Amino acid sequence: MRKQSYILFVARGKDGQLRKIPISLKLSVCAGGGIGIGMLSLTGIAGSYTRMLVKVHRFNQLRTEKNN
């Protein structure tokens, strides 16, 4: 059974050789999963921060109305 892997090509070195780095399929799937989880986490954090900003803005509006 053949090993499944992807080949990552890197720019030429000083000696002129083209560098190739094999990346296993298992590692690429794990990296993709990690990237997906990271993106979901960042989306959740951004949503939470946006809700907080809206609440603060509304609170500042109410305080301004009360002072007037």
XYZ file of N, CA, C and O in Angstrom:
272
model
N 0.835 -1.169 0.000
C 0.000 0.000 0.000
C 0.887 1.242 0.000
O 1.843 1.343 0.758
N 0.562 2.182 -0.873
C 1.348 3.399 -1.003
C 1.010 4.406 0.078
O -0.141 4.534 0.470
N 2.000 5.141 0.546
C 1.743 6.220 1.492
C 1.130 7.389 0.738
O 1.566 7.724 -0.361
N 0.112 7.982 1.324
C -0.515 9.140 0.711
C 0.073 10.394 1.335
O 0.103 10.535 2.549
N 0.545 11.294 0.490
C 1.090 12.546 0.987
C 1.005 13.594 -0.103
O 0.856 13.298 -1.284
N 1.078 14.830 0.325
C 1.133 15.961 -0.584
C 2.562 16.467 -0.609
O 3.295 16.340 0.359
N 2.956 17.069 -1.711
C 4.294 17.628 -1.836
C 4.179 19.143 -1.826
O 3.436 19.724 -2.608
N 4.880 19.776 -0.902
C 4.923 21.227 -0.816
C 6.211 21.684 -1.479
O 7.300 21.292 -1.078
N 6.104 22.480 -2.548
C 7.275 22.982 -3.241
C 7.695 24.304 -2.627
O 6.881 25.195 -2.411
N 8.976 24.413 -2.364
C 9.527 25.616 -1.767
C 10.491 26.229 -2.783
O 11.038 25.539 -3.626
N 10.712 27.520 -2.677
C 11.584 28.226 -3.622
C 12.991 27.625 -3.645
O 13.410 26.929 -2.714
N 13.702 27.926 -4.670
C 15.049 27.380 -4.838
C 15.996 27.915 -3.773
O 15.922 29.056 -3.362
N 16.900 27.069 -3.366
C 17.910 27.449 -2.395
C 19.085 28.123 -3.083
O 19.100 28.341 -4.309
N 20.123 28.447 -2.337
C 21.304 29.092 -2.901
C 22.007 28.198 -3.908
O 22.629 28.679 -4.851
N 21.916 26.898 -3.683
C 22.579 25.961 -4.589
C 21.768 25.687 -5.856
O 22.217 24.962 -6.729
N 20.583 26.260 -5.975
C 19.776 26.109 -7.186
C 18.832 24.923 -7.172
O 18.099 24.707 -8.122
N 18.863 24.122 -6.127
C 17.993 22.951 -6.047
C 16.581 23.365 -5.605
O 16.405 24.229 -4.764
N 15.593 22.731 -6.224
C 14.210 22.956 -5.833
C 13.915 22.095 -4.614
O 14.130 20.893 -4.625
N 13.466 22.700 -3.541
C 13.202 21.968 -2.300
C 11.777 21.425 -2.319
O 10.844 22.129 -2.662
N 11.624 20.174 -1.939
C 10.311 19.545 -1.844
C 10.143 19.006 -0.428
O 11.020 18.341 0.093
N 8.986 19.315 0.167
C 8.706 18.834 1.515
C 7.444 17.972 1.455
O 6.377 18.480 1.137
N 7.548 16.676 1.744
C 6.344 15.839 1.761
C 5.538 16.063 3.039
O 6.101 16.136 4.130
N 4.224 16.221 2.881
C 3.329 16.389 4.020
C 2.312 15.254 3.968
O 1.620 15.086 2.964
N 2.227 14.497 5.048
C 1.332 13.345 5.054
C -0.129 13.798 5.022
O -0.471 14.897 5.443
N -0.974 12.926 4.525
C -2.399 13.209 4.439
C -2.991 13.411 5.829
O -3.823 14.291 6.045
N -2.540 12.608 6.790
C -3.038 12.712 8.164
C -2.714 14.090 8.750
O -3.563 14.721 9.389
N -1.504 14.575 8.517
C -1.100 15.885 9.025
C -1.901 17.000 8.362
O -2.320 17.951 9.028
N -2.150 16.891 7.068
C -2.913 17.931 6.379
C -4.369 17.965 6.854
O -4.954 19.037 6.980
N -4.955 16.799 7.156
C -6.324 16.757 7.681
C -6.367 17.377 9.078
O -7.276 18.158 9.395
N -5.374 17.062 9.920
C -5.309 17.653 11.263
C -5.137 19.169 11.176
O -5.771 19.909 11.938
N -4.288 19.634 10.282
C -4.082 21.075 10.128
C -5.366 21.747 9.645
O -5.727 22.820 10.128
N -6.065 21.128 8.711
C -7.335 21.680 8.226
C -8.373 21.748 9.335
O -9.101 22.728 9.453
N -8.437 20.718 10.158
C -9.361 20.726 11.292
C -9.020 21.820 12.292
O -9.898 22.514 12.797
N -7.734 21.980 12.565
C -7.298 23.031 13.475
C -7.618 24.417 12.944
O -8.056 25.300 13.693
N -7.432 24.605 11.654
C -7.756 25.894 11.037
C -9.263 26.142 11.117
O -9.704 27.251 11.415
N -10.053 25.109 10.872
C -11.513 25.247 10.951
C -11.973 25.616 12.354
O -12.796 26.516 12.534
N -11.434 24.939 13.355
C -11.795 25.238 14.747
C -11.355 26.654 15.107
O -12.078 27.399 15.776
N -10.181 27.053 14.662
C -9.695 28.406 14.927
C -10.580 29.468 14.301
O -10.872 30.496 14.929
N -11.037 29.220 13.082
C -11.913 30.181 12.412
C -13.254 30.298 13.139
O -13.786 31.398 13.302
N -13.809 29.166 13.575
C -15.060 29.198 14.331
C -14.888 29.947 15.653
O -15.765 30.719 16.058
N -13.759 29.733 16.316
C -13.498 30.427 17.576
C -13.397 31.929 17.362
O -13.973 32.715 18.123
N -12.666 32.338 16.332
C -12.526 33.769 16.052
C -13.859 34.406 15.677
O -14.139 35.545 16.064
N -14.698 33.663 14.960
C -16.019 34.178 14.611
C -16.861 34.376 15.868
O -17.544 35.393 16.014
N -16.806 33.431 16.781
C -17.540 33.557 18.036
C -17.047 34.724 18.870
O -17.837 35.479 19.446
N -15.740 34.892 18.949
C -15.167 35.999 19.711
C -15.569 37.330 19.095
O -15.947 38.276 19.804
N -15.506 37.429 17.770
C -15.889 38.676 17.090
C -17.361 38.988 17.303
O -17.741 40.143 17.525
N -18.225 37.978 17.270
C -19.649 38.185 17.508
C -19.918 38.675 18.918
O -20.722 39.586 19.140
N -19.239 38.087 19.882
C -19.403 38.487 21.273
C -18.930 39.919 21.479
O -19.585 40.720 22.158
N -17.814 40.255 20.903
C -17.271 41.605 21.030
C -18.197 42.623 20.367
O -18.409 43.713 20.899
N -18.781 42.264 19.235
C -19.716 43.164 18.549
C -20.949 43.415 19.404
O -21.413 44.556 19.527
N -21.511 42.364 20.019
C -22.662 42.535 20.907
C -22.312 43.442 22.085
O -23.102 44.300 22.479
N -21.103 43.282 22.628
C -20.687 44.124 23.739
C -20.598 45.586 23.294
O -21.038 46.489 24.018
N -20.053 45.845 22.120
C -19.954 47.212 21.623
C -21.330 47.843 21.431
O -21.531 49.024 21.730
N -22.292 47.068 20.936
C -23.655 47.586 20.742
C -24.278 47.935 22.089
O -24.920 48.984 22.230
N -24.080 47.071 23.095
C -24.627 47.348 24.428
C -24.013 48.606 25.031
O -24.701 49.429 25.627
N -22.710 48.773 24.881
C -22.039 49.952 25.424
C -22.525 51.205 24.719
O -22.774 52.237 25.350
N -22.685 51.122 23.404
C -23.182 52.273 22.643
C -24.591 52.659 23.113
O -24.885 53.837 23.317
N -25.449 51.674 23.297
C -26.815 51.932 23.765
C -26.799 52.515 25.185
O -27.545 53.441 25.487
N -25.945 52.007 26.053
C -25.825 52.521 27.409
C -25.375 53.987 27.391
O -25.909 54.825 28.127
N -24.418 54.300 26.532
C -23.948 55.687 26.429
C -25.049 56.601 25.919
O -25.158 57.759 26.357
N -25.872 56.124 24.997
C -27.009 56.914 24.502
C -27.996 57.193 25.638
O -28.462 58.330 25.800
N -28.324 56.170 26.421
C -29.257 56.348 27.541
C -28.701 57.311 28.580
O -29.423 58.145 29.125
N -27.407 57.215 28.876
C -26.794 58.121 29.839
C -26.824 59.568 29.335
O -27.090 60.490 30.098
N -26.590 59.770 28.025
C -26.650 61.105 27.442
C -28.065 61.664 27.521
O -28.263 62.837 27.865
N -29.060 60.821 27.226
C -30.463 61.259 27.313
C -30.824 61.630 28.752
O -31.528 62.619 28.983
N -30.350 60.852 29.705
C -30.646 61.123 31.121
C -30.014 62.448 31.557
O -30.624 63.230 32.294
N -28.792 62.698 31.135
C -28.107 63.932 31.500
C -28.768 65.164 30.874
O -28.717 66.244 31.457
N -29.356 65.005 29.711
C -30.024 66.122 29.050
C -31.376 66.340 29.702
O -31.872 67.357 29.922
